[in-house]
């Protein structure tokens, strides 16, 4: 609990600092809004152009394909915040005083991971809620029966594999952030790294058959496979981040 | 006998082929204000970073207040306060002065009840209380440095590692910092490890010094003892009204005068056996019409000692 208490002090202060910068605050919301806007646009298009009864059926079939979009979009701000975590402190010369405090490596790493995990999860949950409410409203206005987008399978995937993937992404980005000397280097690396974590979220597309129909059995299989990949990625990156964390190297970097 | 608060043995740090600190041996008694002097790149900041556990030594170790920097780094960080190099840039610019201190106080486990009281006391002492709600990035360079100093002493550490503590301060603020160091040393018996280029400041504040160059300690000891022992030159300042060149040539013509340095309104004369010869020199000058305003023994400064040791080391 002590580890977590100090880590939360770091995370809270980092968040406070980030949210004091207007373009960061609204930039994060804008990025996170891309997912719900895209999904609701698809829902709206289908709802207002399809005959009664057909819209819900079409959307139900499309849900496994469009739901992962929310997860993918929330990984992007997570990677950007995490990339800035340690190298950002170095660039503003606050890294040394922070490393001089009695924070252990573990407390500092968990704190930095949490400072990017908390807003990313808030954005993921916020975009999920906005998408669900938006879908219900659009379908109600268009006079269709109510369904959920993402559906139960999609929600299960986003609430299990999503947080694991965000944590894995954050761990590896924080490790990179401690090993580069400039913020732009960390951002460039995050661009490439984010692809590794986005790709598994596309696995539910496996459930799409050649005829364009969805195989319900494949949905479960794809979801389990995605979660497994997320667990493996999370474990590997977490172990890597802890074992490779090196104060001496961070301070010695010019 | 005072206990050692900082004991450094064989401390060495390599950065690739560069040897920043080379088998350093130092011991600093508790309650001492210790000054580490040396030219740029001598290894002063690396030594501070090693003592604050920011860097890991290549060889050797150090014990700070009974805790080894290699074996108990977290404990060492708990009992030390650090003012890093260019500390005016090391505060969080988007946080207010108060929030900067509040954050660090929490990381040092200062109790929630004590935090406001300590912050107010320090900010008032540093004359920053009126600026407590201003973002640190909006403060002047000197005020940011004062804030960084508040941060270093907020948790009342046993050992303070200060890297150029007054480098960005105006003379009044620098004086206040010196007063603070002396007062903390007397009140809480804290040990100070100060890196500085400011030799008069070190001379005023530090009771022990070491001179470092190319990572090696060239000289260490009590400030007063080193000054008198190593600089026992019999140098006199003769302030005159009249022709400096003429006075210099008269002094140089005396066989007991070892050296003459003319200055704007005086000459600095090194005299052999001054008890016997001072009056002869004075008479010679007076008889040639030179009016003497002052004839006083020149006190050796730390700057002289520093130049002598570093130059000697280089040679």
Coordinates of C-alpha atoms in Angstrom, one line a residue:
Chain A
X1 CA 0.0 0.0 0.0
X2 CA 2.9 2.3 0.8
X3 CA 4.3 1.8 -2.8
X4 CA 0.9 2.7 -4.2
X5 CA 0.5 5.7 -1.9
X6 CA 3.7 7.4 -3.1
X7 CA 3.0 6.3 -6.7
X8 CA -0.4 8.0 -6.6
X9 CA 1.2 11.2 -5.3
X10 CA 3.4 11.2 -8.4
X11 CA 0.5 10.3 -10.7
X12 CA -1.8 12.9 -9.2
X13 CA 0.8 15.7 -9.5
X14 CA 1.7 14.7 -13.1
X15 CA -2.0 14.8 -14.0
X16 CA -2.5 18.1 -12.3
X17 CA 0.5 19.5 -14.3
X18 CA -0.7 18.1 -17.6
X19 CA -4.3 19.4 -17.1
X20 CA -3.0 22.9 -16.4
X21 CA -1.9 23.0 -20.0
X22 CA -4.9 23.8 -22.1
X23 CA -3.8 22.2 -25.3
X24 CA -3.0 19.0 -23.5
X25 CA -6.4 18.9 -21.8
X26 CA -8.5 19.6 -24.9
X27 CA -6.1 17.7 -27.1
X28 CA -6.7 14.5 -25.2
X29 CA -10.4 14.9 -25.3
X30 CA -10.3 15.6 -29.0
X31 CA -8.3 12.5 -29.8
X32 CA -10.5 10.4 -27.6
X33 CA -13.6 11.8 -29.3
X34 CA -12.5 10.4 -32.7
X35 CA -13.7 6.9 -31.8
X36 CA -17.2 7.8 -30.7
X37 CA -17.6 10.2 -33.6
X38 CA -16.7 7.6 -36.2
X39 CA -18.9 4.9 -34.6
X40 CA -21.9 7.2 -34.1
X41 CA -21.5 8.4 -37.7
X42 CA -21.7 4.8 -38.9
X43 CA -24.7 4.1 -36.6
X44 CA -26.5 7.3 -37.8
X45 CA -25.9 6.4 -41.4
X46 CA -27.3 2.9 -41.0
X47 CA -30.1 4.0 -38.7
X48 CA -31.4 6.7 -41.0
X49 CA -31.0 4.8 -44.3
X50 CA -32.1 1.3 -43.4
X51 CA -35.7 0.1 -43.2
X52 CA -37.2 -0.5 -39.7
X53 CA -35.8 -3.7 -38.1
X54 CA -32.9 -4.0 -40.5
X55 CA -30.7 -1.3 -38.9
X56 CA -30.4 -3.1 -35.5
X57 CA -29.6 -6.4 -37.3
X58 CA -26.9 -4.7 -39.4
X59 CA -25.4 -2.9 -36.5
X60 CA -25.3 -6.1 -34.4
X61 CA -23.3 -7.8 -37.1
X62 CA -20.9 -4.8 -37.4
X63 CA -20.3 -4.4 -33.7
X64 CA -17.3 -6.8 -33.4
X65 CA -15.6 -4.8 -36.2
X66 CA -16.2 -1.3 -35.1
X67 CA -16.0 -1.7 -31.3
X68 CA -12.2 -2.2 -31.1
X69 CA -11.9 1.3 -32.6
X70 CA -12.5 2.7 -29.2
X71 CA -9.7 0.7 -27.7
X72 CA -7.3 1.6 -30.5
X73 CA -8.0 5.3 -30.2
X74 CA -7.5 5.3 -26.4
X75 CA -4.1 3.7 -26.8
X76 CA -2.8 6.7 -28.7
X77 CA -3.1 9.4 -25.9
X78 CA -1.7 6.8 -23.5
X79 CA 1.4 6.3 -25.6
X80 CA 1.9 10.1 -25.9
X81 CA 1.6 10.8 -22.2
X82 CA 3.8 7.9 -21.2
X83 CA 6.5 8.8 -23.8
X84 CA 6.8 12.2 -22.1
X85 CA 6.9 10.7 -18.6
X86 CA 10.7 10.7 -17.8
X87 CA 12.3 12.4 -20.8
X88 CA 9.8 15.3 -20.2
X89 CA 11.1 15.6 -16.6
X90 CA 14.7 15.6 -18.0
X91 CA 13.9 18.3 -20.6
X92 CA 12.4 20.6 -17.9
X93 CA 15.3 19.8 -15.5
X94 CA 13.1 18.3 -12.8
X95 CA 14.3 14.7 -13.2
X96 CA 17.2 15.1 -10.8
X97 CA 15.3 16.6 -7.9
X98 CA 12.6 13.9 -8.4
X99 CA 15.2 11.1 -8.4
X100 CA 16.7 12.6 -5.2
X101 CA 13.5 12.0 -3.3
X102 CA 13.1 8.7 -1.4
X103 CA 11.0 7.2 -4.2
X104 CA 12.0 3.7 -5.0
X105 CA 12.4 2.6 -8.6
X106 CA 9.1 0.7 -8.3
X107 CA 7.2 3.6 -6.8
X108 CA 8.4 6.0 -9.5
X109 CA 7.7 3.6 -12.3
X110 CA 4.2 2.7 -11.0
X111 CA 3.5 6.5 -10.5
X112 CA 4.5 7.3 -14.0
X113 CA 2.5 4.4 -15.5
X114 CA -0.5 5.5 -13.5
X115 CA -0.2 9.1 -14.6
X116 CA -0.8 7.9 -18.2
X117 CA -3.1 5.0 -17.4
X118 CA -5.6 7.0 -15.4
X119 CA -6.4 9.6 -18.2
X120 CA -6.3 6.9 -20.8
X121 CA -8.8 4.8 -18.9
X122 CA -11.0 7.8 -18.2
X123 CA -11.0 8.6 -21.9
X124 CA -11.8 4.9 -22.8
X125 CA -14.7 4.8 -20.3
X126 CA -15.9 8.2 -21.4
X127 CA -15.8 7.3 -25.0
X128 CA -17.6 4.0 -24.3
X129 CA -20.3 5.8 -22.4
X130 CA -20.7 8.4 -25.1
X131 CA -20.9 5.8 -27.8
X132 CA -23.5 3.7 -25.9
X133 CA -25.7 6.7 -25.1
X134 CA -25.3 8.2 -28.6
X135 CA -26.3 4.8 -30.2
X136 CA -29.4 4.5 -28.0
X137 CA -30.4 8.1 -28.8
X138 CA -29.8 7.8 -32.6
X139 CA -31.7 4.5 -32.8
X140 CA -34.6 5.9 -30.7
X141 CA -34.8 9.0 -32.9
X142 CA -34.8 6.9 -36.0
X143 CA -37.4 4.6 -34.5
X144 CA -35.4 1.4 -34.4
X145 CA -35.3 -1.2 -31.6
X146 CA -32.5 -0.4 -29.0
X147 CA -29.2 -2.3 -29.1
X148 CA -25.8 -1.6 -27.6
X149 CA -22.8 -0.6 -29.7
X150 CA -20.3 -1.9 -28.5
X151 CA -22.3 -5.0 -27.6
X152 CA -21.7 -7.3 -24.6
X153 CA -18.8 -9.0 -26.4
X154 CA -17.2 -5.7 -27.4
X155 CA -17.6 -4.3 -23.9
X156 CA -16.0 -7.4 -22.4
X157 CA -13.1 -7.1 -24.8
X158 CA -12.6 -3.4 -24.2
X159 CA -12.8 -3.7 -20.5
X160 CA -10.4 -6.6 -20.2
X161 CA -7.9 -6.4 -23.1
X162 CA -8.2 -2.6 -23.2
X163 CA -6.7 -1.8 -19.8
X164 CA -4.0 -4.5 -20.2
X165 CA -3.0 -3.2 -23.5
X166 CA -2.9 0.4 -22.2
X167 CA -0.7 -0.7 -19.2
X168 CA 1.6 -2.7 -21.5
X169 CA 1.9 0.3 -23.9
X170 CA 2.6 2.6 -21.0
X171 CA 5.3 0.4 -19.4
X172 CA 7.2 0.1 -22.7
X173 CA 6.9 3.8 -23.4
X174 CA 8.1 4.7 -19.9
X175 CA 11.1 2.4 -20.4
X176 CA 11.8 4.2 -23.7
X177 CA 11.2 7.6 -22.1
X178 CA 14.0 6.8 -19.6
X179 CA 16.4 5.9 -22.4
X180 CA 16.1 8.7 -24.8
X181 CA 17.5 12.2 -24.3
X182 CA 14.8 14.3 -26.1
X183 CA 11.0 14.3 -26.0
X184 CA 10.7 14.2 -29.8
X185 CA 12.8 11.0 -29.9
X186 CA 10.3 9.5 -27.5
X187 CA 7.4 10.6 -29.6
X188 CA 9.0 9.2 -32.8
X189 CA 9.5 5.9 -31.1
X190 CA 5.9 5.9 -29.7
X191 CA 4.6 6.2 -33.3
X192 CA 6.2 2.9 -34.2
X193 CA 5.5 1.1 -30.9
X194 CA 1.8 2.0 -30.8
X195 CA 1.3 -0.2 -33.9
X196 CA 2.4 -3.3 -32.1
X197 CA -0.3 -2.7 -29.5
X198 CA -3.0 -1.6 -31.9
X199 CA -2.8 -4.6 -34.2
X200 CA -4.1 -7.2 -31.7
X201 CA -7.2 -5.1 -31.2
X202 CA -8.0 -5.8 -34.9
X203 CA -8.2 -9.5 -34.2
X204 CA -12.0 -9.5 -33.7
X205 CA -12.2 -8.9 -37.5
X206 CA -11.3 -12.6 -37.7
X207 CA -15.0 -13.2 -37.0
X208 CA -15.9 -11.7 -40.4
X209 CA -16.6 -14.4 -42.9
X210 CA -15.7 -14.2 -46.6
X211 CA -19.4 -13.6 -47.3
X212 CA -19.4 -10.6 -45.1
X213 CA -21.4 -12.3 -42.3
X214 CA -20.2 -12.6 -38.7
X215 CA -19.4 -16.0 -37.2
X216 CA -20.5 -15.7 -33.5
X217 CA -18.2 -18.6 -32.5
X218 CA -15.2 -16.7 -34.0
X219 CA -16.1 -13.6 -31.9
X220 CA -15.4 -15.5 -28.6
X221 CA -12.3 -17.1 -30.0
X222 CA -10.9 -13.7 -31.3
X223 CA -11.7 -12.0 -28.0
X224 CA -9.9 -14.7 -25.9
X225 CA -7.0 -14.6 -28.3
X226 CA -6.8 -10.7 -28.0
X227 CA -6.9 -10.9 -24.2
X228 CA -4.2 -13.6 -24.2
X229 CA -2.0 -11.4 -26.4
X230 CA -2.7 -8.5 -24.1
X231 CA -1.7 -10.5 -21.0
X232 CA 1.5 -11.6 -22.6
X233 CA 2.4 -8.1 -23.8
X234 CA 1.6 -6.6 -20.4
X235 CA 3.7 -9.2 -18.5
X236 CA 6.7 -8.9 -20.9
X237 CA 6.7 -5.1 -21.0
X238 CA 6.1 -4.8 -17.2
X239 CA 9.0 -7.1 -16.4
X240 CA 11.2 -5.3 -19.0
X241 CA 10.3 -1.8 -17.6
X242 CA 11.2 -2.9 -14.0
X243 CA 14.4 -4.8 -14.8
X244 CA 15.8 -2.2 -17.2
X245 CA 15.0 0.9 -15.2
X246 CA 18.4 2.6 -14.6
X247 CA 18.8 5.9 -12.7
X248 CA 22.5 6.1 -13.5
X249 CA 21.8 5.9 -17.3
X250 CA 19.0 8.5 -17.1
X251 CA 21.2 11.0 -15.2
X252 CA 24.2 10.4 -17.4
X253 CA 22.3 11.0 -20.6
X254 CA 23.0 14.5 -22.0
Chain B
X1 CA 35.6 13.9 18.8
X2 CA 32.8 14.5 16.3
X3 CA 31.3 11.5 14.4
X4 CA 31.8 11.3 10.6
X5 CA 28.6 12.3 8.8
X6 CA 30.0 11.7 5.4
X7 CA 32.7 9.2 4.8
X8 CA 33.9 8.7 1.2
X9 CA 36.3 5.9 0.5
X10 CA 37.9 5.1 -2.9
X11 CA 35.0 6.8 -4.6
X12 CA 35.5 6.6 -8.4
X13 CA 33.2 7.3 -11.3
X14 CA 34.0 6.7 -15.0
X15 CA 31.9 8.0 -17.9
X16 CA 33.4 5.8 -20.7
X17 CA 37.1 6.7 -20.8
X18 CA 36.6 9.9 -18.7
X19 CA 37.5 9.6 -15.1
X20 CA 35.2 12.1 -13.4
X21 CA 36.0 11.2 -9.8
X22 CA 39.2 9.3 -9.1
X23 CA 39.6 7.3 -5.8
X24 CA 38.3 10.1 -3.6
X25 CA 38.9 9.8 0.1
X26 CA 37.1 12.3 2.3
X27 CA 35.6 12.4 5.8
X28 CA 33.3 15.2 7.0
X29 CA 32.3 15.4 10.7
X30 CA 28.7 15.9 11.7
X31 CA 27.6 19.5 11.8
X32 CA 30.4 20.7 9.5
X33 CA 29.9 23.1 6.7
X34 CA 32.1 21.6 4.0
X35 CA 33.1 23.3 0.8
X36 CA 34.3 21.5 -2.3
X37 CA 36.2 23.8 -4.6
X38 CA 37.5 23.2 -8.0
X39 CA 37.6 24.4 -11.6
X40 CA 34.9 23.5 -14.2
X41 CA 34.9 19.8 -14.9
X42 CA 36.9 18.9 -11.8
X43 CA 34.3 16.4 -10.6
X44 CA 32.4 18.5 -8.0
X45 CA 28.9 17.9 -9.4
X46 CA 29.6 14.2 -10.1
X47 CA 30.6 13.8 -6.4
X48 CA 27.3 15.4 -5.3
X49 CA 25.4 13.1 -7.7
X50 CA 27.2 10.1 -6.3
X51 CA 26.4 11.1 -2.7
X52 CA 22.8 11.7 -3.6
X53 CA 22.6 8.2 -5.2
X54 CA 21.7 9.7 -8.6
X55 CA 24.8 8.0 -10.0
X56 CA 26.3 4.6 -9.1
X57 CA 30.1 4.6 -8.4
X58 CA 32.3 2.6 -10.7
X59 CA 34.5 1.8 -7.6
X60 CA 34.5 2.6 -3.9
X61 CA 31.6 3.9 -1.9
X62 CA 30.4 6.5 0.6
X63 CA 28.5 6.3 3.8
X64 CA 26.1 9.2 4.6
X65 CA 25.0 9.4 8.3
X66 CA 25.7 5.7 8.7
X67 CA 24.0 4.6 5.5
X68 CA 25.9 3.2 2.5
X69 CA 25.0 4.8 -0.8
X70 CA 25.2 1.4 -2.5
X71 CA 23.4 -0.7 0.1
X72 CA 20.7 1.7 1.4
X73 CA 20.1 4.3 -1.4
X74 CA 16.5 5.0 -0.3
X75 CA 17.6 5.7 3.3
X76 CA 20.3 8.0 2.0
X77 CA 17.8 9.9 -0.1
X78 CA 15.5 10.2 3.0
X79 CA 18.2 11.9 5.1
X80 CA 19.7 14.2 2.4
X81 CA 18.4 17.3 0.8
X82 CA 19.8 18.2 -2.6
X83 CA 20.1 21.5 -4.4
X84 CA 21.1 20.5 -8.0
X85 CA 23.3 22.4 -10.3
X86 CA 21.4 25.3 -12.0
X87 CA 18.7 24.7 -9.5
X88 CA 16.7 27.7 -10.6
X89 CA 15.6 25.6 -13.6
X90 CA 14.7 22.5 -11.5
X91 CA 11.3 23.6 -10.2
X92 CA 8.0 22.5 -11.9
X93 CA 7.1 25.6 -13.9
X94 CA 3.4 24.9 -14.2
X95 CA 2.9 24.3 -10.5
X96 CA 2.7 27.2 -8.0
X97 CA 5.5 27.8 -5.6
X98 CA 3.3 26.3 -2.8
X99 CA 2.4 23.2 -4.9
X100 CA 6.1 22.6 -5.8
X101 CA 6.9 22.3 -2.1
X102 CA 3.7 20.4 -1.2
X103 CA 4.5 17.8 -3.8
X104 CA 8.1 17.2 -2.5
X105 CA 7.0 17.3 1.1
X106 CA 4.6 14.4 0.5
X107 CA 7.3 12.4 -1.3
X108 CA 9.5 12.9 1.8
X109 CA 6.7 11.7 4.1
X110 CA 6.3 15.0 5.9
X111 CA 3.0 14.6 7.8
X112 CA 0.0 16.3 6.3
X113 CA -0.5 18.4 9.4
X114 CA 3.0 19.8 9.3
X115 CA 3.2 20.5 5.6
X116 CA 1.4 23.9 5.6
X117 CA 3.3 25.1 8.6
X118 CA 6.7 24.2 7.2
X119 CA 6.0 25.7 3.8
X120 CA 4.8 28.9 5.3
X121 CA 7.8 29.2 7.6
X122 CA 10.3 28.6 4.7
X123 CA 8.5 30.8 2.1
X124 CA 8.3 33.6 4.6
X125 CA 12.0 33.2 5.5
X126 CA 12.9 33.3 1.8
X127 CA 10.5 36.2 1.2
X128 CA 8.5 34.2 -1.2
X129 CA 5.2 34.0 0.8
X130 CA 3.6 36.7 -1.3
X131 CA 4.4 34.7 -4.4
X132 CA 3.2 31.4 -3.1
X133 CA 0.3 31.2 -5.6
X134 CA 2.3 32.2 -8.6
X135 CA 3.4 29.5 -11.0
X136 CA 7.1 28.7 -10.5
X137 CA 7.8 29.3 -14.2
X138 CA 6.6 33.0 -13.7
X139 CA 9.1 33.6 -10.9
X140 CA 12.4 35.4 -11.5
X141 CA 15.6 33.3 -11.7
X142 CA 16.6 34.3 -8.1
X143 CA 13.2 33.5 -6.7
X144 CA 13.2 30.1 -8.4
X145 CA 16.6 29.3 -6.9
X146 CA 15.2 30.3 -3.5
X147 CA 12.3 28.0 -4.1
X148 CA 14.6 25.2 -5.0
X149 CA 16.5 25.8 -1.8
X150 CA 13.3 25.7 0.2
X151 CA 12.6 22.3 -1.5
X152 CA 16.0 21.0 -0.4
X153 CA 15.6 21.8 3.3
X154 CA 11.8 21.3 3.7
X155 CA 12.1 17.8 5.1
X156 CA 14.9 18.9 7.5
X157 CA 17.6 16.5 6.2
X158 CA 20.6 15.6 8.2
X159 CA 22.9 16.3 5.3
X160 CA 22.5 19.0 2.6
X161 CA 24.2 18.6 -0.7
X162 CA 24.2 22.1 -2.3
X163 CA 25.6 22.6 -5.8
X164 CA 26.4 26.3 -6.3
X165 CA 23.7 27.4 -3.9
X166 CA 23.9 31.2 -4.6
X167 CA 24.9 31.1 -8.3
X168 CA 21.8 32.9 -9.5
X169 CA 21.1 35.1 -6.5
X170 CA 21.6 38.9 -6.1
X171 CA 24.0 39.9 -3.3
X172 CA 21.2 40.4 -0.7
X173 CA 19.6 37.0 -1.5
X174 CA 23.0 35.4 -1.5
X175 CA 23.6 36.9 2.0
X176 CA 20.3 35.5 3.2
X177 CA 21.2 32.0 1.9
X178 CA 24.6 32.2 3.7
X179 CA 22.8 33.3 6.9
X180 CA 20.3 30.4 6.5
X181 CA 23.1 27.9 6.1
X182 CA 24.8 29.2 9.2
X183 CA 21.6 29.3 11.2
X184 CA 20.6 25.7 10.1
X185 CA 24.0 24.5 11.0
X186 CA 23.8 26.0 14.5
X187 CA 20.1 25.2 15.1
X188 CA 19.8 21.7 13.7
X189 CA 23.4 20.7 13.5
X190 CA 22.9 19.8 9.9
X191 CA 25.9 18.9 7.8
X192 CA 26.5 20.8 4.6
X193 CA 28.3 19.7 1.5
X194 CA 28.7 22.7 -0.7
X195 CA 30.1 22.9 -4.2
X196 CA 31.0 26.4 -5.1
X197 CA 33.1 28.6 -7.4
X198 CA 32.4 31.5 -5.1
X199 CA 35.6 31.5 -3.0
X200 CA 34.7 34.5 -0.7
X201 CA 31.4 32.8 0.0
X202 CA 33.1 29.5 0.9
X203 CA 35.6 31.4 3.1
X204 CA 32.8 33.1 5.0
X205 CA 30.6 30.0 5.5
X206 CA 32.6 26.8 5.3
X207 CA 34.7 25.5 8.2
X208 CA 36.3 22.7 6.2
X209 CA 37.2 22.6 2.5
X210 CA 38.7 20.4 -0.1
X211 CA 40.1 21.3 -3.5
X212 CA 39.4 19.0 -6.3
X213 CA 40.9 18.9 -9.8
X214 CA 40.5 16.2 -12.5
X215 CA 38.6 14.1 -10.0
X216 CA 41.3 14.0 -7.4
X217 CA 41.3 15.7 -4.0
X218 CA 44.4 17.9 -4.0
X219 CA 44.0 19.3 -0.5
X220 CA 41.6 19.1 2.4
X221 CA 41.4 20.4 5.9
X222 CA 40.0 23.1 8.1
X223 CA 39.6 26.4 6.2
X224 CA 41.4 28.6 8.8
X225 CA 44.3 26.1 9.2
X226 CA 44.9 25.7 5.5
X227 CA 45.0 29.4 4.9
X228 CA 47.5 30.1 7.6
X229 CA 49.6 27.0 7.0
X230 CA 49.9 27.1 3.3
X231 CA 50.0 30.9 2.8
X232 CA 52.4 32.0 5.5
X233 CA 53.9 34.5 3.2
X234 CA 54.9 37.8 4.7
X235 CA 53.0 40.0 2.2
X236 CA 52.2 43.6 3.0
X237 CA 50.0 46.2 1.4
X238 CA 51.4 49.7 1.3
X239 CA 48.8 52.2 0.3
X240 CA 50.4 55.4 -0.8
X241 CA 49.6 58.9 -2.2
X242 CA 52.0 59.6 -5.1
X243 CA 53.9 57.8 -7.8
X244 CA 53.2 54.1 -7.6
X245 CA 56.0 53.3 -10.1
X246 CA 58.5 55.2 -8.1
X247 CA 57.4 53.5 -4.9
X248 CA 57.7 50.1 -6.6
X249 CA 61.2 50.8 -7.8
X250 CA 62.3 51.9 -4.3
X251 CA 60.9 48.7 -2.8
X252 CA 62.5 46.5 -5.5
X253 CA 65.9 48.1 -4.7
X254 CA 65.8 46.8 -1.2
X255 CA 67.7 43.5 -0.9
X256 CA 65.2 42.0 1.7
X257 CA 62.2 42.6 -0.7
X258 CA 61.3 39.3 -2.5
X259 CA 58.6 40.7 -4.7
X260 CA 56.6 43.8 -5.6
X261 CA 53.2 43.9 -7.2
X262 CA 52.0 47.5 -8.1
X263 CA 48.2 48.1 -7.9
X264 CA 46.1 51.2 -8.5
X265 CA 46.6 53.0 -5.1
X266 CA 49.1 50.6 -3.4
X267 CA 51.9 48.2 -3.8
X268 CA 52.0 44.6 -2.5
X269 CA 55.4 43.8 -1.1
X270 CA 56.7 40.4 0.0
X271 CA 59.3 41.0 2.7
X272 CA 61.9 38.7 4.2
X273 CA 62.1 38.9 7.9
X274 CA 59.5 41.7 8.2
X275 CA 59.9 42.4 11.9
X276 CA 63.4 43.8 11.3
X277 CA 63.0 45.1 7.8
X278 CA 59.6 46.8 7.7
X279 CA 60.8 50.0 9.3
X280 CA 63.7 50.3 6.8
X281 CA 61.4 50.1 3.9
X282 CA 59.0 52.6 5.4
X283 CA 61.9 55.0 6.0
X284 CA 63.2 54.6 2.4
X285 CA 59.8 55.4 1.0
X286 CA 59.2 58.4 3.3
X287 CA 62.6 59.9 2.6
X288 CA 61.9 59.8 -1.1
X289 CA 58.7 61.8 -0.6
X290 CA 56.2 59.0 -0.8
X291 CA 53.3 59.5 1.6
X292 CA 52.2 56.3 3.2
X293 CA 48.5 56.0 4.0
X294 CA 48.5 52.4 5.2
X295 CA 51.1 49.7 5.9
X296 CA 49.3 46.5 6.7
X297 CA 49.9 42.7 6.6
X298 CA 47.9 41.3 3.7
X299 CA 45.6 38.5 4.8
X300 CA 45.8 35.4 2.7
X301 CA 42.6 34.6 1.0
X302 CA 41.1 31.3 -0.1
X303 CA 41.5 32.5 -3.7
X304 CA 45.3 32.6 -3.2
X305 CA 45.2 29.1 -1.8
X306 CA 42.9 27.9 -4.5
X307 CA 45.1 29.3 -7.3
X308 CA 48.2 28.0 -5.7
X309 CA 46.9 24.5 -5.2
X310 CA 45.1 24.1 -8.6
X311 CA 48.0 25.6 -10.5
X312 CA 50.4 23.4 -8.5
X313 CA 48.2 20.4 -9.3
X314 CA 48.2 21.2 -12.9
X315 CA 51.9 21.6 -13.1

